Amino acid sequence: QFVTSSIIFTSIIGSLVAGVVADRLGRKVGLLAAALIFLGGSIGMASSFSFGALLLWRCVTGIAVGMGLVICPIFCAELAPRRERGRLTSFNEMFINVGIPLAYLVGLLLRGIENDWRYMLASGSIPAILLAIMVVLMPESPAYLLKQKKLVEAAGVIEQLVDASESQDTKDRVVRQTMLEMGRDMQSQKEMASWGEMFTSRETRSALFVGLTFSILTQLPGIDSIIFYSVHTLSNFGADERLALKVTLGMGLCKLTFTCFAALLVDNNKVGRRLPVIVGGFFGVISMGIMAAAGLYGHTVVTERMIITGMLMFVSAFGFGYGPMCWLILAEIFHGPYRSKGMALGSVVNRLGSFTIASTYLSLVSLLGYGGTFSVYVVIGIVSLSFSCMFVPDLTGKTMGIKDGSDHHDGTSVTASREGSDAVVADVADDMKRA
């Protein structure tokens, strides 16, 4: 439990650091820093010659994980056109799910060779290098550039996102409209909100309540008990270890498939964000209930199939609902001056939930057995589903940000006076003419 959960614990530190880095140095610098830290951590773990050194480098890697979890969804949400915002932000979770089966596959391929664990850990440096290269080639977030008063650069990035076949008039209109929306999102504030304002502003009360509660409730139904301990659970329950490894690989593929499915639907106004959350939460409760029933009856051929089916269903439901939607909803519900810090807080709470599950699962199993442990997760899943039905907003195709007193289900709000927004656009137009 300790080794498994250590990377989750230090990801909390990374989440807190990420908000500051993203605000002061930019989204690109933050992602590049995360990639380089992860690269150093992977190489450090692979070259460790003591348990202490291995644990230290694993903790360093956790910082990079926390930074990436915060900055990447912000970057995607701010860079994407409104109609593509949900899909692009969901790609973050989708590619996490690409990595899971790839990691399982690498483990299976390298298993048995001398120092196999070193090669497994060193393989983590490959995606870190690719991320660093791609981040260098990417533009900065136009929202961040606008906050830094780099208006012409922000307009240039937005224009790059418009289809090249469109006329210049269309491009100019899209740039003007997008800058107007960003100006409204920023309000009339000249700098990012402080941590004190984050907790005292009326504008953040609803967003903090919904965002932080939803963040932890996506983890507490037990997803990390399945992701981290599936082989251990199946082997101890009575399944063959080879079968357990194959099931683990299958889980990764199922999670990836349903996350891709969610990404295709999330920007459809008839589906949006809430429906995948509710559908995923519902089937998550059902699948965990199947696992609980199997655990209560003990190992037989039937219950073994039940627990495998439950695992596959649970990760599929999470991949469709809570997994991608948590980060998308967090990236959308906070207004511009509060977004980075709100995302950081949401990630911290999310990681605390993940740490709680990863660090207590084996202890709970020892105390309650598999049936009792999974039954506890069923109850938490029902609470999570109920909260989602009552409070989680749907901002599909709408301006980002909810505020105190707004309708959670509608999520629409205007964050500044039109006069202030028009002033921002006028500044952009003047600067573009001068350029």
Tab-separated table of C-alpha atoms in Angstrom:
chain	number	residue	atom	x	y	z
A	1	GLN	CA	0.000	0.000	0.000
A	2	PHE	CA	2.757	2.458	0.956
A	3	VAL	CA	4.786	2.106	-2.240
A	4	THR	CA	1.675	2.134	-4.422
A	5	SER	CA	0.171	5.208	-2.787
A	6	SER	CA	3.404	7.236	-2.476
A	7	ILE	CA	3.191	8.526	-6.057
A	8	ILE	CA	-0.420	9.570	-5.474
A	9	PHE	CA	0.468	11.429	-2.279
A	10	THR	CA	3.232	13.512	-3.886
A	11	SER	CA	0.997	14.229	-6.873
A	12	ILE	CA	-0.929	16.428	-4.426
A	13	ILE	CA	2.184	18.612	-4.083
A	14	GLY	CA	2.465	18.755	-7.865
A	15	SER	CA	-1.162	19.804	-8.133
A	16	LEU	CA	-0.618	22.742	-5.785
A	17	VAL	CA	2.575	23.835	-7.529
A	18	ALA	CA	0.923	23.545	-10.939
A	19	GLY	CA	-1.553	26.362	-10.377
A	20	VAL	CA	1.209	28.826	-9.489
A	21	VAL	CA	3.428	27.762	-12.393
A	22	ALA	CA	0.558	27.877	-14.898
A	23	ASP	CA	-0.478	31.381	-13.762
A	24	ARG	CA	2.958	32.957	-13.578
A	25	LEU	CA	4.966	31.200	-16.265
A	26	GLY	CA	2.302	29.911	-18.623
A	27	ARG	CA	0.645	26.639	-19.524
A	28	LYS	CA	3.447	25.584	-21.897
A	29	VAL	CA	6.187	26.106	-19.326
A	30	GLY	CA	4.166	24.164	-16.765
A	31	LEU	CA	3.686	21.186	-19.080
A	32	LEU	CA	7.339	21.254	-20.124
A	33	ALA	CA	8.409	21.273	-16.471
A	34	ALA	CA	6.119	18.306	-15.770
A	35	ALA	CA	7.620	16.368	-18.694
A	36	LEU	CA	11.199	17.025	-17.580
A	37	ILE	CA	10.474	16.121	-13.947
A	38	PHE	CA	8.799	12.896	-15.071
A	39	LEU	CA	11.774	12.116	-17.294
A	40	GLY	CA	14.181	12.599	-14.392
A	41	GLY	CA	11.986	10.526	-12.078
A	42	SER	CA	11.744	7.621	-14.534
A	43	ILE	CA	15.494	7.506	-15.077
A	44	GLY	CA	16.083	7.860	-11.333
A	45	MET	CA	13.765	4.949	-10.480
A	46	ALA	CA	15.310	2.717	-13.137
A	47	SER	CA	18.840	3.391	-11.880
A	48	SER	CA	18.055	3.063	-8.152
A	49	PHE	CA	20.164	0.673	-6.069
A	50	SER	CA	18.244	0.952	-2.801
A	51	PHE	CA	14.617	0.963	-1.719
A	52	GLY	CA	14.990	4.483	-0.325
A	53	ALA	CA	16.286	5.836	-3.630
A	54	LEU	CA	13.512	4.088	-5.551
A	55	LEU	CA	10.885	5.554	-3.242
A	56	LEU	CA	12.419	9.032	-3.484
A	57	TRP	CA	12.387	9.042	-7.286
A	58	ARG	CA	8.859	7.627	-7.300
A	59	CYS	CA	7.794	10.590	-5.174
A	60	VAL	CA	9.509	12.969	-7.627
A	61	THR	CA	7.568	11.351	-10.451
A	62	GLY	CA	4.362	11.932	-8.499
A	63	ILE	CA	4.997	15.696	-8.533
A	64	ALA	CA	5.093	15.587	-12.339
A	65	VAL	CA	1.872	13.549	-12.416
A	66	GLY	CA	0.080	16.127	-10.274
A	67	MET	CA	1.292	19.019	-12.436
A	68	GLY	CA	0.161	17.305	-15.622
A	69	LEU	CA	-3.262	16.452	-14.214
A	70	VAL	CA	-3.908	20.140	-13.479
A	71	ILE	CA	-2.311	21.975	-16.394
A	72	CYS	CA	-3.247	19.720	-19.307
A	73	PRO	CA	-7.059	20.058	-18.951
A	74	ILE	CA	-6.714	23.840	-18.478
A	75	PHE	CA	-4.544	24.085	-21.585
A	76	CYS	CA	-6.974	21.979	-23.629
A	77	ALA	CA	-10.063	23.875	-22.447
A	78	GLU	CA	-8.513	27.280	-23.167
A	79	LEU	CA	-7.026	26.316	-26.525
A	80	ALA	CA	-10.058	24.480	-27.926
A	81	PRO	CA	-12.875	26.162	-29.872
A	82	ARG	CA	-16.067	26.104	-27.810
A	83	ARG	CA	-17.730	23.441	-29.972
A	84	GLU	CA	-14.678	21.172	-29.589
A	85	ARG	CA	-13.830	21.985	-25.954
A	86	GLY	CA	-15.356	18.869	-24.421
A	87	ARG	CA	-13.819	16.503	-26.955
A	88	LEU	CA	-10.327	17.976	-26.767
A	89	THR	CA	-10.326	18.115	-22.958
A	90	SER	CA	-11.558	14.511	-22.844
A	91	PHE	CA	-8.554	13.494	-24.929
A	92	ASN	CA	-6.480	14.074	-21.796
A	93	GLU	CA	-8.212	11.189	-20.030
A	94	MET	CA	-8.336	9.171	-23.246
A	95	PHE	CA	-4.577	9.189	-23.657
A	96	ILE	CA	-4.096	8.350	-19.987
A	97	ASN	CA	-6.134	5.289	-20.841
A	98	VAL	CA	-3.930	4.618	-23.859
A	99	GLY	CA	-0.995	4.529	-21.462
A	100	ILE	CA	-2.598	2.051	-19.055
A	101	PRO	CA	-2.882	-0.935	-21.446
A	102	LEU	CA	0.471	0.010	-22.997
A	103	ALA	CA	2.055	-0.123	-19.550
A	104	TYR	CA	0.426	-3.498	-18.878
A	105	LEU	CA	1.638	-4.748	-22.267
A	106	VAL	CA	5.197	-3.534	-21.651
A	107	GLY	CA	5.140	-5.305	-18.303
A	108	LEU	CA	4.010	-8.554	-19.918
A	109	LEU	CA	6.632	-8.331	-22.678
A	110	LEU	CA	9.528	-7.527	-20.339
A	111	ARG	CA	8.529	-9.912	-17.586
A	112	GLY	CA	11.119	-12.593	-16.932
A	113	ILE	CA	14.198	-10.934	-18.409
A	114	GLU	CA	17.074	-9.913	-16.126
A	115	ASN	CA	16.385	-6.618	-14.298
A	116	ASP	CA	12.992	-6.455	-15.959
A	117	TRP	CA	11.714	-3.943	-13.416
A	118	ARG	CA	14.431	-1.453	-14.379
A	119	TYR	CA	13.437	-1.584	-18.036
A	120	MET	CA	9.768	-1.229	-17.087
A	121	LEU	CA	10.450	1.912	-15.074
A	122	ALA	CA	12.841	3.340	-17.670
A	123	SER	CA	10.168	2.963	-20.362
A	124	GLY	CA	8.291	5.820	-18.674
A	125	SER	CA	10.934	8.209	-20.018
A	126	ILE	CA	9.713	7.686	-23.597
A	127	PRO	CA	6.314	9.449	-23.246
A	128	ALA	CA	8.017	12.169	-21.160
A	129	ILE	CA	10.423	12.916	-24.027
A	130	LEU	CA	7.582	12.927	-26.563
A	131	LEU	CA	5.548	15.289	-24.376
A	132	ALA	CA	8.469	17.701	-24.034
A	133	ILE	CA	8.978	17.790	-27.798
A	134	MET	CA	5.295	18.320	-28.559
A	135	VAL	CA	4.867	21.048	-25.938
A	136	VAL	CA	7.719	23.037	-27.502
A	137	LEU	CA	5.920	22.885	-30.858
A	138	MET	CA	2.516	23.892	-29.433
A	139	PRO	CA	1.263	27.501	-29.147
A	140	GLU	CA	0.639	29.058	-25.748
A	141	SER	CA	-2.924	29.259	-24.438
A	142	PRO	CA	-4.592	32.386	-25.919
A	143	ALA	CA	-6.370	32.970	-22.604
A	144	TYR	CA	-3.026	33.108	-20.783
A	145	LEU	CA	-1.591	35.430	-23.431
A	146	LEU	CA	-4.591	37.727	-23.062
A	147	LYS	CA	-4.099	37.838	-19.283
A	148	GLN	CA	-0.484	38.834	-19.903
A	149	LYS	CA	-1.680	41.663	-22.193
A	150	LYS	CA	-0.108	39.969	-25.216
A	151	LEU	CA	-3.187	40.705	-27.272
A	152	VAL	CA	-1.748	40.364	-30.765
A	153	GLU	CA	-0.132	37.023	-29.914
A	154	ALA	CA	-3.421	35.772	-28.441
A	155	ALA	CA	-5.334	36.811	-31.564
A	156	GLY	CA	-2.713	35.090	-33.725
A	157	VAL	CA	-3.128	31.801	-31.861
A	158	ILE	CA	-6.914	31.966	-32.158
A	159	GLU	CA	-6.644	32.638	-35.890
A	160	GLN	CA	-4.483	29.515	-36.276
A	161	LEU	CA	-7.348	27.458	-34.831
A	162	VAL	CA	-9.788	28.601	-37.537
A	163	ASP	CA	-10.125	26.376	-40.600
A	164	ALA	CA	-7.615	27.567	-43.202
A	165	SER	CA	-10.286	27.395	-45.928
A	166	GLU	CA	-12.353	30.139	-44.242
A	167	SER	CA	-12.235	33.696	-45.575
A	168	GLN	CA	-10.227	36.372	-43.790
A	169	ASP	CA	-13.466	38.103	-42.786
A	170	THR	CA	-14.653	34.894	-41.102
A	171	LYS	CA	-11.315	34.492	-39.347
A	172	ASP	CA	-11.429	38.083	-38.095
A	173	ARG	CA	-14.996	37.603	-36.852
A	174	VAL	CA	-14.063	34.403	-34.981
A	175	VAL	CA	-11.025	36.099	-33.436
A	176	ARG	CA	-13.112	39.100	-32.340
A	177	GLN	CA	-15.881	36.917	-30.859
A	178	THR	CA	-13.423	34.656	-29.045
A	179	MET	CA	-11.518	37.601	-27.619
A	180	LEU	CA	-14.839	39.095	-26.497
A	181	GLU	CA	-15.731	35.894	-24.643
A	182	MET	CA	-12.281	35.745	-23.068
A	183	GLY	CA	-12.648	39.363	-22.001
A	184	ARG	CA	-15.946	38.540	-20.305
A	185	ASP	CA	-14.382	35.506	-18.679
A	186	MET	CA	-11.525	37.609	-17.321
A	187	GLN	CA	-13.889	40.298	-16.029
A	188	SER	CA	-12.128	43.595	-15.456
A	189	GLN	CA	-9.440	42.022	-13.275
A	190	LYS	CA	-5.873	42.740	-14.323
A	191	GLU	CA	-4.249	39.858	-12.445
A	192	MET	CA	-5.138	36.355	-11.399
A	193	ALA	CA	-7.137	36.012	-8.182
A	194	SER	CA	-5.228	35.366	-4.976
A	195	TRP	CA	-5.758	32.305	-2.811
A	196	GLY	CA	-7.613	34.519	-0.342
A	197	GLU	CA	-10.000	35.684	-3.054
A	198	MET	CA	-10.384	32.100	-4.176
A	199	PHE	CA	-11.987	31.192	-0.862
A	200	THR	CA	-13.785	34.438	-0.011
A	201	SER	CA	-15.274	35.554	-3.328
A	202	ARG	CA	-19.002	34.966	-3.746
A	203	GLU	CA	-18.262	34.139	-7.367
A	204	THR	CA	-16.441	30.928	-6.455
A	205	ARG	CA	-18.732	29.461	-3.793
A	206	SER	CA	-20.836	27.309	-6.073
A	207	ALA	CA	-17.880	26.314	-8.225
A	208	LEU	CA	-15.808	25.298	-5.194
A	209	PHE	CA	-18.663	23.302	-3.669
A	210	VAL	CA	-19.521	21.472	-6.884
A	211	GLY	CA	-15.965	21.080	-8.171
A	212	LEU	CA	-14.260	19.876	-5.000
A	213	THR	CA	-17.073	17.574	-3.891
A	214	PHE	CA	-17.428	16.035	-7.333
A	215	SER	CA	-13.655	15.613	-7.614
A	216	ILE	CA	-13.370	13.466	-4.505
A	217	LEU	CA	-16.604	11.578	-5.140
A	218	THR	CA	-15.273	10.351	-8.495
A	219	GLN	CA	-12.463	8.535	-6.643
A	220	LEU	CA	-14.049	7.262	-3.442
A	221	PRO	CA	-16.273	4.620	-5.148
A	222	GLY	CA	-13.061	2.608	-5.548
A	223	ILE	CA	-11.579	2.979	-9.028
A	224	ASP	CA	-7.986	2.782	-7.758
A	225	SER	CA	-8.718	-0.434	-5.864
A	226	ILE	CA	-9.358	-1.946	-9.300
A	227	ILE	CA	-6.609	-0.183	-11.271
A	228	PHE	CA	-3.783	-0.792	-8.787
A	229	TYR	CA	-4.799	-4.077	-7.178
A	230	SER	CA	-6.655	-6.065	-9.850
A	231	VAL	CA	-3.985	-8.786	-10.160
A	232	HIS	CA	-3.636	-9.029	-6.379
A	233	THR	CA	-7.427	-9.164	-5.915
A	234	LEU	CA	-8.056	-11.826	-8.554
A	235	SER	CA	-5.086	-13.983	-7.484
A	236	ASN	CA	-6.086	-13.883	-3.821
A	237	PHE	CA	-9.714	-14.469	-4.682
A	238	GLY	CA	-8.668	-17.715	-6.371
A	239	ALA	CA	-8.164	-16.895	-10.059
A	240	ASP	CA	-5.118	-18.028	-12.009
A	241	GLU	CA	-2.374	-15.377	-12.125
A	242	ARG	CA	-2.056	-15.574	-15.918
A	243	LEU	CA	-5.790	-14.993	-16.231
A	244	ALA	CA	-5.485	-12.074	-13.803
A	245	LEU	CA	-2.813	-10.448	-15.995
A	246	LYS	CA	-4.979	-10.879	-19.099
A	247	VAL	CA	-7.968	-9.369	-17.290
A	248	THR	CA	-5.822	-6.396	-16.288
A	249	LEU	CA	-4.861	-5.798	-19.911
A	250	GLY	CA	-8.517	-6.169	-20.899
A	251	MET	CA	-9.487	-3.587	-18.279
A	252	GLY	CA	-7.129	-1.074	-19.820
A	253	LEU	CA	-8.590	-1.666	-23.276
A	254	CYS	CA	-12.183	-1.400	-21.993
A	255	LYS	CA	-11.437	1.838	-20.158
A	256	LEU	CA	-9.797	3.267	-23.286
A	257	THR	CA	-12.682	2.222	-25.555
A	258	PHE	CA	-15.360	3.837	-23.417
A	259	THR	CA	-13.329	7.014	-22.888
A	260	CYS	CA	-13.013	7.344	-26.670
A	261	PHE	CA	-16.767	6.801	-26.949
A	262	ALA	CA	-17.392	9.553	-24.384
A	263	ALA	CA	-15.034	11.909	-26.221
A	264	LEU	CA	-17.055	11.465	-29.419
A	265	LEU	CA	-20.337	12.298	-27.659
A	266	VAL	CA	-19.398	14.962	-25.130
A	267	ASP	CA	-19.830	17.985	-27.439
A	268	ASN	CA	-23.217	16.797	-28.691
A	269	ASN	CA	-25.827	19.047	-27.071
A	270	LYS	CA	-28.138	16.056	-26.600
A	271	VAL	CA	-25.463	14.243	-24.570
A	272	GLY	CA	-23.168	16.845	-23.044
A	273	ARG	CA	-21.357	16.348	-19.741
A	274	ARG	CA	-24.082	15.341	-17.277
A	275	LEU	CA	-25.471	12.341	-19.128
A	276	PRO	CA	-22.138	10.429	-19.294
A	277	VAL	CA	-21.561	11.237	-15.607
A	278	ILE	CA	-24.943	9.875	-14.577
A	279	VAL	CA	-24.837	6.823	-16.876
A	280	GLY	CA	-21.275	6.006	-15.837
A	281	GLY	CA	-22.078	6.471	-12.157
A	282	PHE	CA	-25.152	4.230	-12.407
A	283	PHE	CA	-23.346	1.353	-14.092
A	284	GLY	CA	-20.432	1.835	-11.709
A	285	VAL	CA	-22.768	1.117	-8.787
A	286	ILE	CA	-24.240	-1.914	-10.571
A	287	SER	CA	-20.832	-3.395	-11.432
A	288	MET	CA	-19.448	-2.834	-7.923
A	289	GLY	CA	-22.586	-4.508	-6.589
A	290	ILE	CA	-21.839	-7.560	-8.755
A	291	MET	CA	-18.303	-7.671	-7.309
A	292	ALA	CA	-19.648	-7.311	-3.769
A	293	ALA	CA	-22.046	-10.224	-4.288
A	294	ALA	CA	-19.233	-12.388	-5.649
A	295	GLY	CA	-17.016	-11.480	-2.701
A	296	LEU	CA	-19.701	-12.348	-0.163
A	297	TYR	CA	-20.208	-15.825	-1.634
A	298	GLY	CA	-16.515	-16.673	-1.966
A	299	HIS	CA	-14.644	-18.300	-4.845
A	300	THR	CA	-16.457	-20.537	-7.307
A	301	VAL	CA	-16.358	-20.679	-11.093
A	302	VAL	CA	-19.478	-18.494	-11.209
A	303	THR	CA	-18.274	-15.894	-8.694
A	304	GLU	CA	-14.884	-15.703	-10.422
A	305	ARG	CA	-16.662	-14.781	-13.631
A	306	MET	CA	-18.829	-12.334	-11.715
A	307	ILE	CA	-15.882	-10.481	-10.208
A	308	ILE	CA	-14.079	-10.337	-13.577
A	309	THR	CA	-17.248	-9.066	-15.257
A	310	GLY	CA	-17.696	-6.513	-12.487
A	311	MET	CA	-14.138	-5.241	-12.885
A	312	LEU	CA	-14.468	-4.868	-16.649
A	313	MET	CA	-17.835	-3.126	-16.281
A	314	PHE	CA	-16.592	-0.816	-13.530
A	315	VAL	CA	-13.548	0.504	-15.403
A	316	SER	CA	-15.691	0.880	-18.543
A	317	ALA	CA	-18.269	2.918	-16.630
A	318	PHE	CA	-15.529	5.054	-15.094
A	319	GLY	CA	-13.909	5.559	-18.502
A	320	PHE	CA	-17.236	6.751	-19.922
A	321	GLY	CA	-18.293	8.982	-17.028
A	322	TYR	CA	-16.310	10.072	-14.006
A	323	GLY	CA	-12.868	9.660	-15.583
A	324	PRO	CA	-12.965	12.166	-18.456
A	325	MET	CA	-15.838	14.312	-17.173
A	326	CYS	CA	-14.209	15.154	-13.831
A	327	TRP	CA	-11.363	17.077	-15.459
A	328	LEU	CA	-13.562	18.635	-18.122
A	329	ILE	CA	-16.099	19.885	-15.584
A	330	LEU	CA	-13.341	21.240	-13.332
A	331	ALA	CA	-11.787	23.096	-16.259
A	332	GLU	CA	-15.144	24.663	-17.169
A	333	ILE	CA	-16.880	25.674	-13.937
A	334	PHE	CA	-14.350	28.255	-12.697
A	335	HIS	CA	-14.140	31.751	-14.174
A	336	GLY	CA	-10.854	32.827	-15.774
A	337	PRO	CA	-9.161	34.529	-12.784
A	338	TYR	CA	-9.878	31.485	-10.610
A	339	ARG	CA	-9.467	28.658	-13.110
A	340	SER	CA	-5.886	27.591	-12.456
A	341	LYS	CA	-6.255	27.642	-8.689
A	342	GLY	CA	-9.661	25.975	-8.862
A	343	MET	CA	-8.235	23.264	-11.070
A	344	ALA	CA	-5.326	22.833	-8.665
A	345	LEU	CA	-7.663	22.493	-5.675
A	346	GLY	CA	-9.842	20.034	-7.565
A	347	SER	CA	-6.821	17.957	-8.454
A	348	VAL	CA	-5.608	17.987	-4.833
A	349	VAL	CA	-8.977	16.770	-3.580
A	350	ASN	CA	-9.139	14.192	-6.388
A	351	ARG	CA	-5.663	12.902	-5.498
A	352	LEU	CA	-6.583	12.790	-1.803
A	353	GLY	CA	-9.523	10.563	-2.714
A	354	SER	CA	-7.266	8.390	-4.847
A	355	PHE	CA	-4.679	8.201	-2.044
A	356	THR	CA	-7.370	7.252	0.458
A	357	ILE	CA	-8.511	4.304	-1.650
A	358	ALA	CA	-5.020	3.118	-2.632
A	359	SER	CA	-3.687	3.333	0.934
A	360	THR	CA	-6.639	1.634	2.663
A	361	TYR	CA	-7.880	-1.009	0.220
A	362	LEU	CA	-5.763	-3.927	1.449
A	363	SER	CA	-6.472	-2.999	5.076
A	364	LEU	CA	-10.211	-2.918	4.377
A	365	VAL	CA	-10.033	-6.306	2.671
A	366	SER	CA	-8.227	-7.743	5.708
A	367	LEU	CA	-10.926	-6.321	7.972
A	368	LEU	CA	-14.112	-6.766	5.925
A	369	GLY	CA	-13.206	-9.221	3.174
A	370	TYR	CA	-13.840	-8.571	-0.507
A	371	GLY	CA	-17.598	-8.643	-0.134
A	372	GLY	CA	-17.636	-6.117	2.694
A	373	THR	CA	-15.102	-3.806	1.046
A	374	PHE	CA	-16.933	-3.719	-2.261
A	375	SER	CA	-20.215	-3.156	-0.395
A	376	VAL	CA	-18.723	-0.033	1.204
A	377	TYR	CA	-17.783	1.187	-2.276
A	378	VAL	CA	-21.345	0.542	-3.473
A	379	VAL	CA	-22.718	2.856	-0.771
A	380	ILE	CA	-20.189	5.567	-1.659
A	381	GLY	CA	-21.051	5.098	-5.334
A	382	ILE	CA	-24.718	5.759	-4.596
A	383	VAL	CA	-23.784	8.954	-2.745
A	384	SER	CA	-21.598	10.034	-5.683
A	385	LEU	CA	-24.344	9.328	-8.214
A	386	SER	CA	-26.914	11.229	-6.145
A	387	PHE	CA	-24.643	14.265	-5.867
A	388	SER	CA	-23.988	14.210	-9.612
A	389	CYS	CA	-27.704	14.155	-10.386
A	390	MET	CA	-28.404	17.109	-8.086
A	391	PHE	CA	-25.448	19.440	-8.559
A	392	VAL	CA	-23.152	18.720	-11.512
A	393	PRO	CA	-23.624	21.384	-14.242
A	394	ASP	CA	-23.573	20.980	-17.995
A	395	LEU	CA	-21.689	23.750	-19.814
A	396	THR	CA	-21.784	22.142	-23.245
A	397	GLY	CA	-21.364	24.933	-25.796
A	398	LYS	CA	-21.650	27.618	-23.114
A	399	THR	CA	-19.325	30.228	-21.649
A	400	MET	CA	-17.067	28.747	-18.980
A	401	GLY	CA	-17.823	29.519	-15.339
A	402	ILE	CA	-20.682	29.197	-12.840
A	403	LYS	CA	-21.262	31.631	-10.010
A	404	ASP	CA	-23.066	31.732	-6.705
A	405	GLY	CA	-26.795	31.794	-7.227
A	406	SER	CA	-26.659	30.487	-10.800
A	407	ASP	CA	-28.531	27.414	-11.905
A	408	HIS	CA	-26.136	24.494	-11.575
A	409	HIS	CA	-27.812	22.593	-14.334
A	410	ASP	CA	-27.692	25.488	-16.721
A	411	GLY	CA	-24.319	26.866	-15.718
A	412	THR	CA	-24.598	30.034	-17.799
A	413	SER	CA	-23.288	33.300	-16.411
A	414	VAL	CA	-21.855	36.557	-17.608
A	415	THR	CA	-18.632	37.348	-15.793
A	416	ALA	CA	-18.172	40.990	-16.664
A	417	SER	CA	-19.926	43.961	-18.059
A	418	ARG	CA	-20.157	44.116	-21.827
A	419	GLU	CA	-18.489	47.520	-21.689
A	420	GLY	CA	-15.362	46.050	-20.092
A	421	SER	CA	-15.336	43.212	-22.597
A	422	ASP	CA	-15.709	45.554	-25.537
A	423	ALA	CA	-12.784	47.567	-24.206
A	424	VAL	CA	-10.629	44.466	-24.338
A	425	VAL	CA	-11.689	43.768	-27.914
A	426	ALA	CA	-11.056	47.376	-28.872
A	427	ASP	CA	-7.544	47.084	-27.475
A	428	VAL	CA	-6.994	43.938	-29.494
A	429	ALA	CA	-8.190	45.602	-32.683
A	430	ASP	CA	-5.955	48.627	-32.109
A	431	ASP	CA	-2.908	46.486	-31.397
A	432	MET	CA	-3.559	44.307	-34.435
A	433	LYS	CA	-3.765	47.391	-36.627
A	434	ARG	CA	-0.488	48.704	-35.229
A	435	ALA	CA	1.122	45.270	-35.800
